[in-house]
Each structure stands twice: as structure tokens, then as C-alpha cells.
């Protein structure tokens, strides 16, 4: 069946460096993707989203890249800070006759090293 | 900034007991959801709710689960007879419309421990 998955479960990055978190999806009909950040003891927090008619979208210190050819999604965080340490999930919004649900990937734990 | 509020933050219950997890969605939101996250695993969809009825439910959401919006502010998830495998974080979410985006807001979750 369709799935959204992540390449690496953990990633450690030196403070100030850039980080890249990757995600693969298998449903070629997917048209909307979201990156969430989850800090310990908290719920998923929206970071940035992208629709399939785009291949890049930028926010504050974050960029999402979408490669539909290889069904790959990435989240780039520039100039990482200690507060960026968290688990990052990609998610796919599945719509079915007006009903929606999010399908999440497994998650990547990002650790920023001071 | 408006928040989705969940209570309690942690619930411990004995196997076979009923539990009710409570959520107060953002006041002008119309769509409501429950998700769960077993420790160390990904977040999984349970159920969506709109216009006082279930819109969609997953295979996880069997007859032991039910949802209710008993008044204009609360949205509850009930598990009738808890099993050990129901131990997880349960997240409530709400949105003002469909289409995703930053308006899809999650609560901080209730950690349910079944012993």
C-alpha cells in the first residue's frame, strides 16, 4: 500500500551548520506534503508545506524540496540552533471524497551538537 | 496563539477499564481528529469528525473506540475496555477547513498507559 517513509532515523549536526532530512513517498498521486516538528512531550508542530505543483518552498531558515520524479521530499534547516533538536516527520495529506487524513513517516531525530 | 488543549496529560488505567480522553479544539474549527503514536513509532490516524458525525476511521478505530462532541467545546475519545496495546500518546487535532496547511493544529497529547 501507499506509505511515507524516512531514510534515516537519527541525524546529528553541529550548531550553526545546515541539516537535511529526507523522506520518500510511494503514492505518485500525492499532491500535498507537510513537515512537522515534534519536541519531547508535545504534539506535532507545523513547519512548512508544499504542493505537488511546486518543487521548492522556503520559509524562515527552512526549505522544502520536492522531487516528484523519484518521489522524494527533503527538509533543509539552515544555521541550526539548539532549539531545532526534535523529531521531524514528513506527512502526506490524503483526501478521499472530501475526507482528509494525514499519513506520517517514521520520523528522524535531529540532534544539534553545541 | 490559539491552542488545542488535551486533558489529562497522562492517564494510567488498568486493562479492561474504560478511559475518556478529552480535547478542547480551537473555537472556530469545524474538523476534528484523533491520532495516536505508540512509543518510538510514527503518528497514526484514528478518526476524523465533522458536523457531529464520523467522517472517516482507520482500522485501528474498532468497536472499542468512540468519539463524541458532547457540547460546543469538547471533543472526546472513549476506549471502552482498554488493552495493553492501547498504550500510546493520543493526539487531538482540529482545523477550520480542509486542505491542510498551518491551520491543522495538534494538541500536546495524552499519554495513556494501560497496566
PDB file of C-alpha atoms in Angstrom:
ATOM      1  CA  UNK A   1       0.000   0.000   0.000  1.00  0.00           C
ATOM      2  CA  UNK A   2       0.973   3.639  -0.073  1.00  0.00           C
ATOM      3  CA  UNK A   3       3.404   4.793   2.543  1.00  0.00           C
ATOM      4  CA  UNK A   4       5.514   7.738   3.528  1.00  0.00           C
ATOM      5  CA  UNK A   5       8.915   6.767   4.867  1.00  0.00           C
ATOM      6  CA  UNK A   6      12.183   8.272   6.011  1.00  0.00           C
ATOM      7  CA  UNK A   7      15.723   7.314   5.055  1.00  0.00           C
ATOM      8  CA  UNK A   8      17.485   7.874   8.399  1.00  0.00           C
ATOM      9  CA  UNK A   9      16.168   7.574  11.930  1.00  0.00           C
ATOM     10  CA  UNK A  10      18.798   9.881  13.550  1.00  0.00           C
ATOM     11  CA  UNK A  11      20.890  12.841  12.490  1.00  0.00           C
ATOM     12  CA  UNK A  12      23.448  14.841  14.473  1.00  0.00           C
ATOM     13  CA  UNK A  13      24.534  18.261  13.256  1.00  0.00           C
ATOM     14  CA  UNK A  14      26.924  20.833  14.665  1.00  0.00           C
ATOM     15  CA  UNK A  15      25.265  24.023  15.789  1.00  0.00           C
ATOM     16  CA  UNK A  16      25.363  26.587  13.028  1.00  0.00           C
ATOM     17  CA  UNK A  17      25.628  24.018  10.267  1.00  0.00           C
ATOM     18  CA  UNK A  18      22.860  23.189   7.847  1.00  0.00           C
ATOM     19  CA  UNK A  19      20.868  19.985   8.116  1.00  0.00           C
ATOM     20  CA  UNK A  20      18.951  17.986   5.563  1.00  0.00           C
ATOM     21  CA  UNK A  21      16.245  15.500   6.468  1.00  0.00           C
ATOM     22  CA  UNK A  22      14.937  13.208   3.774  1.00  0.00           C
ATOM     23  CA  UNK A  23      11.643  11.472   3.121  1.00  0.00           C
ATOM     24  CA  UNK A  24      10.442   9.078   0.436  1.00  0.00           C
ATOM     25  CA  UNK A  25       6.855   8.544  -0.559  1.00  0.00           C
ATOM     26  CA  UNK A  26       5.323   5.880  -2.722  1.00  0.00           C
ATOM     27  CA  UNK A  27       1.970   7.289  -3.814  1.00  0.00           C
ATOM     28  CA  UNK A  28       2.634   9.083  -7.094  1.00  0.00           C
ATOM     29  CA  UNK A  29      -0.819  10.691  -6.873  1.00  0.00           C
ATOM     30  CA  UNK A  30       0.098  12.530  -3.662  1.00  0.00           C
ATOM     31  CA  UNK A  31      -0.235  16.256  -4.086  1.00  0.00           C
ATOM     32  CA  UNK A  32       0.337  17.813  -0.679  1.00  0.00           C
ATOM     33  CA  UNK A  33       3.098  17.269   1.838  1.00  0.00           C
ATOM     34  CA  UNK A  34       3.847  18.731   5.236  1.00  0.00           C
ATOM     35  CA  UNK A  35       6.847  18.717   7.542  1.00  0.00           C
ATOM     36  CA  UNK A  36       6.186  18.598  11.267  1.00  0.00           C
ATOM     37  CA  UNK A  37       8.482  19.105  14.218  1.00  0.00           C
ATOM     38  CA  UNK A  38       7.812  17.223  17.424  1.00  0.00           C
ATOM     39  CA  UNK A  39       9.549  18.203  20.613  1.00  0.00           C
ATOM     40  CA  UNK A  40       9.576  15.953  23.634  1.00  0.00           C
ATOM     41  CA  UNK A  41       6.166  15.798  25.299  1.00  0.00           C
ATOM     42  CA  UNK A  42       4.476  17.901  22.641  1.00  0.00           C
ATOM     43  CA  UNK A  43       2.304  17.316  19.629  1.00  0.00           C
ATOM     44  CA  UNK A  44       3.433  17.704  16.009  1.00  0.00           C
ATOM     45  CA  UNK A  45       4.036  21.328  15.100  1.00  0.00           C
ATOM     46  CA  UNK A  46       3.619  22.541  11.518  1.00  0.00           C
ATOM     47  CA  UNK A  47       6.858  23.727   9.909  1.00  0.00           C
ATOM     48  CA  UNK A  48       6.258  24.055   6.202  1.00  0.00           C
ATOM     49  CA  UNK A  49       4.186  22.520   3.444  1.00  0.00           C
ATOM     50  CA  UNK A  50       4.416  22.066  -0.299  1.00  0.00           C
ATOM     51  CA  UNK A  51       2.041  21.122  -3.073  1.00  0.00           C
ATOM     52  CA  UNK A  52       2.948  18.913  -5.980  1.00  0.00           C
ATOM     53  CA  UNK A  53       2.824  21.794  -8.470  1.00  0.00           C
ATOM     54  CA  UNK A  54       5.943  23.199  -6.783  1.00  0.00           C
ATOM     55  CA  UNK A  55       9.436  21.790  -6.380  1.00  0.00           C
ATOM     56  CA  UNK A  56      10.711  24.183  -3.749  1.00  0.00           C
ATOM     57  CA  UNK A  57       9.293  26.309  -0.982  1.00  0.00           C
ATOM     58  CA  UNK A  58      11.124  28.452   1.530  1.00  0.00           C
ATOM     59  CA  UNK A  59      10.282  29.618   4.985  1.00  0.00           C
ATOM     60  CA  UNK A  60      12.296  31.172   7.747  1.00  0.00           C
ATOM     61  CA  UNK A  61      15.511  29.096   7.859  1.00  0.00           C
ATOM     62  CA  UNK A  62      13.686  26.137   6.335  1.00  0.00           C
ATOM     63  CA  UNK A  63      13.349  24.958   2.772  1.00  0.00           C
ATOM     64  CA  UNK A  64      11.360  22.024   1.465  1.00  0.00           C
ATOM     65  CA  UNK A  65      12.324  20.393  -1.814  1.00  0.00           C
ATOM     66  CA  UNK A  66      10.072  18.051  -3.728  1.00  0.00           C
ATOM     67  CA  UNK A  67      11.325  15.723  -6.437  1.00  0.00           C
ATOM     68  CA  UNK A  68       8.293  14.088  -7.984  1.00  0.00           C
ATOM     69  CA  UNK A  69      10.371  12.061 -10.424  1.00  0.00           C
ATOM     70  CA  UNK A  70      11.914   9.988  -7.636  1.00  0.00           C
ATOM     71  CA  UNK A  71       9.141  10.652  -5.114  1.00  0.00           C
ATOM     72  CA  UNK A  72      11.447  12.293  -2.640  1.00  0.00           C
ATOM     73  CA  UNK A  73      10.960  15.114  -0.198  1.00  0.00           C
ATOM     74  CA  UNK A  74      13.564  16.900   1.891  1.00  0.00           C
ATOM     75  CA  UNK A  75      13.644  19.474   4.645  1.00  0.00           C
ATOM     76  CA  UNK A  76      16.644  21.751   4.874  1.00  0.00           C
ATOM     77  CA  UNK A  77      17.256  23.710   8.056  1.00  0.00           C
ATOM     78  CA  UNK A  78      19.823  26.468   7.761  1.00  0.00           C
ATOM     79  CA  UNK A  79      22.115  27.640  10.555  1.00  0.00           C
ATOM     80  CA  UNK A  80      20.824  25.108  13.042  1.00  0.00           C
ATOM     81  CA  UNK A  81      20.207  26.141  16.620  1.00  0.00           C
ATOM     82  CA  UNK A  82      19.849  24.068  19.816  1.00  0.00           C
ATOM     83  CA  UNK A  83      16.098  24.620  19.659  1.00  0.00           C
ATOM     84  CA  UNK A  84      15.989  22.711  16.392  1.00  0.00           C
ATOM     85  CA  UNK A  85      16.675  19.458  18.237  1.00  0.00           C
ATOM     86  CA  UNK A  86      13.500  17.422  17.820  1.00  0.00           C
ATOM     87  CA  UNK A  87      11.934  14.621  15.818  1.00  0.00           C
ATOM     88  CA  UNK A  88      10.920  15.661  12.317  1.00  0.00           C
ATOM     89  CA  UNK A  89       8.126  13.941  10.414  1.00  0.00           C
ATOM     90  CA  UNK A  90       7.061  14.254   6.839  1.00  0.00           C
ATOM     91  CA  UNK A  91       3.366  13.715   6.278  1.00  0.00           C
ATOM     92  CA  UNK A  92       1.121  13.326   3.296  1.00  0.00           C
ATOM     93  CA  UNK A  93      -2.398  14.682   3.246  1.00  0.00           C
ATOM     94  CA  UNK A  94      -4.709  12.057   1.821  1.00  0.00           C
ATOM     95  CA  UNK A  95      -8.084  13.264   0.562  1.00  0.00           C
ATOM     96  CA  UNK A  96     -10.903  10.839  -0.099  1.00  0.00           C
ATOM     97  CA  UNK A  97     -14.249  12.247  -1.196  1.00  0.00           C
ATOM     98  CA  UNK A  98     -13.753  15.322   0.945  1.00  0.00           C
ATOM     99  CA  UNK A  99     -12.445  13.403   3.964  1.00  0.00           C
ATOM    100  CA  UNK A 100      -8.865  14.081   4.885  1.00  0.00           C
ATOM    101  CA  UNK A 101      -6.229  12.421   6.993  1.00  0.00           C
ATOM    102  CA  UNK A 102      -2.514  12.755   7.464  1.00  0.00           C
ATOM    103  CA  UNK A 103      -0.227   9.806   6.829  1.00  0.00           C
ATOM    104  CA  UNK A 104       3.038  10.275   8.702  1.00  0.00           C
ATOM    105  CA  UNK A 105       6.504   8.926   8.082  1.00  0.00           C
ATOM    106  CA  UNK A 106       8.515   7.225  10.804  1.00  0.00           C
ATOM    107  CA  UNK A 107      10.405  10.331  11.904  1.00  0.00           C
ATOM    108  CA  UNK A 108      14.031  11.485  12.074  1.00  0.00           C
ATOM    109  CA  UNK A 109      15.541  12.565  15.368  1.00  0.00           C
ATOM    110  CA  UNK A 110      17.697  15.641  14.810  1.00  0.00           C
ATOM    111  CA  UNK A 111      20.255  16.435  17.495  1.00  0.00           C
ATOM    112  CA  UNK A 112      22.131  19.731  17.407  1.00  0.00           C
ATOM    113  CA  UNK A 113      25.585  19.480  18.932  1.00  0.00           C
ATOM    114  CA  UNK A 114      26.671  22.686  20.710  1.00  0.00           C
TER     115      UNK A 114
ATOM    116  CA  UNK B   1      -1.989  31.919  19.672  1.00  0.00           C
ATOM    117  CA  UNK B   2      -4.999  29.565  19.802  1.00  0.00           C
ATOM    118  CA  UNK B   3      -4.256  26.070  21.064  1.00  0.00           C
ATOM    119  CA  UNK B   4      -5.806  22.647  21.091  1.00  0.00           C
ATOM    120  CA  UNK B   5      -5.978  21.602  24.736  1.00  0.00           C
ATOM    121  CA  UNK B   6      -5.903  17.998  25.881  1.00  0.00           C
ATOM    122  CA  UNK B   7      -6.556  16.538  29.310  1.00  0.00           C
ATOM    123  CA  UNK B   8      -5.229  14.703  31.150  1.00  0.00           C
ATOM    124  CA  UNK B   9      -1.613  14.855  30.075  1.00  0.00           C
ATOM    125  CA  UNK B  10      -1.033  11.375  31.458  1.00  0.00           C
ATOM    126  CA  UNK B  11      -3.567   8.656  32.220  1.00  0.00           C
ATOM    127  CA  UNK B  12      -2.777   5.317  33.808  1.00  0.00           C
ATOM    128  CA  UNK B  13      -5.505   2.708  33.713  1.00  0.00           C
ATOM    129  CA  UNK B  14      -5.945  -0.967  34.365  1.00  0.00           C
ATOM    130  CA  UNK B  15      -6.548  -3.312  31.466  1.00  0.00           C
ATOM    131  CA  UNK B  16     -10.260  -3.692  30.809  1.00  0.00           C
ATOM    132  CA  UNK B  17     -11.176  -0.302  32.218  1.00  0.00           C
ATOM    133  CA  UNK B  18     -12.845   2.470  30.247  1.00  0.00           C
ATOM    134  CA  UNK B  19     -10.994   5.713  29.613  1.00  0.00           C
ATOM    135  CA  UNK B  20     -12.120   9.029  28.202  1.00  0.00           C
ATOM    136  CA  UNK B  21      -9.570  11.364  26.693  1.00  0.00           C
ATOM    137  CA  UNK B  22     -10.650  14.954  26.430  1.00  0.00           C
ATOM    138  CA  UNK B  23      -9.853  17.663  23.930  1.00  0.00           C
ATOM    139  CA  UNK B  24     -10.874  21.261  23.515  1.00  0.00           C
ATOM    140  CA  UNK B  25     -10.321  22.173  19.848  1.00  0.00           C
ATOM    141  CA  UNK B  26      -9.746  25.715  18.653  1.00  0.00           C
ATOM    142  CA  UNK B  27     -13.058  27.524  18.946  1.00  0.00           C
ATOM    143  CA  UNK B  28     -13.773  28.330  15.288  1.00  0.00           C
ATOM    144  CA  UNK B  29     -12.542  24.992  13.953  1.00  0.00           C
ATOM    145  CA  UNK B  30     -15.013  22.631  12.332  1.00  0.00           C
ATOM    146  CA  UNK B  31     -12.997  19.480  11.657  1.00  0.00           C
ATOM    147  CA  UNK B  32     -11.695  17.294  14.455  1.00  0.00           C
ATOM    148  CA  UNK B  33      -9.296  14.384  14.517  1.00  0.00           C
ATOM    149  CA  UNK B  34      -7.708  11.843  16.791  1.00  0.00           C
ATOM    150  CA  UNK B  35      -4.289  10.341  16.115  1.00  0.00           C
ATOM    151  CA  UNK B  36      -2.148   8.061  18.205  1.00  0.00           C
ATOM    152  CA  UNK B  37       1.568   7.411  18.482  1.00  0.00           C
ATOM    153  CA  UNK B  38       2.888   4.234  20.034  1.00  0.00           C
ATOM    154  CA  UNK B  39       6.250   4.876  21.701  1.00  0.00           C
ATOM    155  CA  UNK B  40       9.014   5.140  19.123  1.00  0.00           C
ATOM    156  CA  UNK B  41       6.671   4.755  16.183  1.00  0.00           C
ATOM    157  CA  UNK B  42       5.001   7.101  13.749  1.00  0.00           C
ATOM    158  CA  UNK B  43       1.820   9.041  14.297  1.00  0.00           C
ATOM    159  CA  UNK B  44      -1.237   7.122  13.037  1.00  0.00           C
ATOM    160  CA  UNK B  45      -4.655   8.396  12.037  1.00  0.00           C
ATOM    161  CA  UNK B  46      -7.590   7.125  14.091  1.00  0.00           C
ATOM    162  CA  UNK B  47     -10.679   9.095  13.185  1.00  0.00           C
ATOM    163  CA  UNK B  48     -11.986  12.333  11.705  1.00  0.00           C
ATOM    164  CA  UNK B  49     -15.191  14.061  12.788  1.00  0.00           C
ATOM    165  CA  UNK B  50     -17.240  16.776  11.139  1.00  0.00           C
ATOM    166  CA  UNK B  51     -20.777  18.050  11.531  1.00  0.00           C
ATOM    167  CA  UNK B  52     -21.355  15.816  14.553  1.00  0.00           C
ATOM    168  CA  UNK B  53     -20.508  12.579  12.844  1.00  0.00           C
ATOM    169  CA  UNK B  54     -17.518  10.461  11.961  1.00  0.00           C
ATOM    170  CA  UNK B  55     -16.159  11.273   8.513  1.00  0.00           C
ATOM    171  CA  UNK B  56     -13.578   8.522   8.321  1.00  0.00           C
ATOM    172  CA  UNK B  57     -11.993   5.997  10.634  1.00  0.00           C
ATOM    173  CA  UNK B  58      -8.981   3.736  10.386  1.00  0.00           C
ATOM    174  CA  UNK B  59      -8.735   0.007  11.003  1.00  0.00           C
ATOM    175  CA  UNK B  60      -7.390   0.784  14.456  1.00  0.00           C
ATOM    176  CA  UNK B  61     -10.650   2.506  15.380  1.00  0.00           C
ATOM    177  CA  UNK B  62     -12.674  -0.606  16.164  1.00  0.00           C
ATOM    178  CA  UNK B  63     -15.831  -1.068  18.227  1.00  0.00           C
ATOM    179  CA  UNK B  64     -13.924  -0.357  21.428  1.00  0.00           C
ATOM    180  CA  UNK B  65     -13.402   3.247  20.336  1.00  0.00           C
ATOM    181  CA  UNK B  66     -15.930   6.035  20.117  1.00  0.00           C
ATOM    182  CA  UNK B  67     -15.852   9.794  19.755  1.00  0.00           C
ATOM    183  CA  UNK B  68     -18.254  12.427  20.863  1.00  0.00           C
ATOM    184  CA  UNK B  69     -18.703  16.163  20.823  1.00  0.00           C
ATOM    185  CA  UNK B  70     -20.968  16.455  23.854  1.00  0.00           C
ATOM    186  CA  UNK B  71     -21.167  20.239  23.800  1.00  0.00           C
ATOM    187  CA  UNK B  72     -19.889  23.138  21.741  1.00  0.00           C
ATOM    188  CA  UNK B  73     -16.339  22.969  23.010  1.00  0.00           C
ATOM    189  CA  UNK B  74     -15.240  19.439  23.926  1.00  0.00           C
ATOM    190  CA  UNK B  75     -14.282  16.518  21.714  1.00  0.00           C
ATOM    191  CA  UNK B  76     -13.726  13.200  23.454  1.00  0.00           C
ATOM    192  CA  UNK B  77     -12.241   9.815  22.622  1.00  0.00           C
ATOM    193  CA  UNK B  78     -13.528   6.876  24.639  1.00  0.00           C
ATOM    194  CA  UNK B  79     -11.937   3.456  24.818  1.00  0.00           C
ATOM    195  CA  UNK B  80     -14.441   1.064  26.383  1.00  0.00           C
ATOM    196  CA  UNK B  81     -12.229  -1.782  27.508  1.00  0.00           C
ATOM    197  CA  UNK B  82      -8.564  -0.898  27.333  1.00  0.00           C
ATOM    198  CA  UNK B  83      -5.916  -3.357  26.223  1.00  0.00           C
ATOM    199  CA  UNK B  84      -2.197  -3.269  26.855  1.00  0.00           C
ATOM    200  CA  UNK B  85      -1.603  -2.403  23.207  1.00  0.00           C
ATOM    201  CA  UNK B  86      -3.714   0.755  23.583  1.00  0.00           C
ATOM    202  CA  UNK B  87      -0.793   2.299  25.477  1.00  0.00           C
ATOM    203  CA  UNK B  88       0.273   5.264  23.361  1.00  0.00           C
ATOM    204  CA  UNK B  89       0.236   9.026  23.025  1.00  0.00           C
ATOM    205  CA  UNK B  90      -3.123  10.196  21.765  1.00  0.00           C
ATOM    206  CA  UNK B  91      -3.218  13.477  19.884  1.00  0.00           C
ATOM    207  CA  UNK B  92      -6.272  15.529  19.129  1.00  0.00           C
ATOM    208  CA  UNK B  93      -6.166  17.888  16.153  1.00  0.00           C
ATOM    209  CA  UNK B  94      -8.541  20.386  14.646  1.00  0.00           C
ATOM    210  CA  UNK B  95      -8.791  22.528  11.546  1.00  0.00           C
ATOM    211  CA  UNK B  96     -11.056  25.285  10.352  1.00  0.00           C
ATOM    212  CA  UNK B  97     -11.304  23.798   6.872  1.00  0.00           C
ATOM    213  CA  UNK B  98      -9.940  21.016   4.729  1.00  0.00           C
ATOM    214  CA  UNK B  99      -6.861  21.377   2.553  1.00  0.00           C
ATOM    215  CA  UNK B 100      -4.222  21.064   5.234  1.00  0.00           C
ATOM    216  CA  UNK B 101      -1.823  23.859   5.909  1.00  0.00           C
ATOM    217  CA  UNK B 102      -0.715  25.528   9.081  1.00  0.00           C
ATOM    218  CA  UNK B 103      -4.324  25.652  10.302  1.00  0.00           C
ATOM    219  CA  UNK B 104      -4.263  21.933  11.084  1.00  0.00           C
ATOM    220  CA  UNK B 105      -3.318  22.156  14.770  1.00  0.00           C
ATOM    221  CA  UNK B 106      -2.351  19.373  17.147  1.00  0.00           C
ATOM    222  CA  UNK B 107      -2.681  19.285  20.917  1.00  0.00           C
ATOM    223  CA  UNK B 108       0.162  18.246  23.202  1.00  0.00           C
ATOM    224  CA  UNK B 109      -1.298  14.795  23.649  1.00  0.00           C
ATOM    225  CA  UNK B 110      -2.413  12.445  26.397  1.00  0.00           C
ATOM    226  CA  UNK B 111      -0.049   9.651  27.316  1.00  0.00           C
ATOM    227  CA  UNK B 112      -2.194   6.601  28.022  1.00  0.00           C
ATOM    228  CA  UNK B 113      -0.560   3.776  29.939  1.00  0.00           C
ATOM    229  CA  UNK B 114      -2.519   0.550  30.300  1.00  0.00           C
ATOM    230  CA  UNK B 115      -1.233  -1.769  33.029  1.00  0.00           C
TER     231      UNK B 115
END
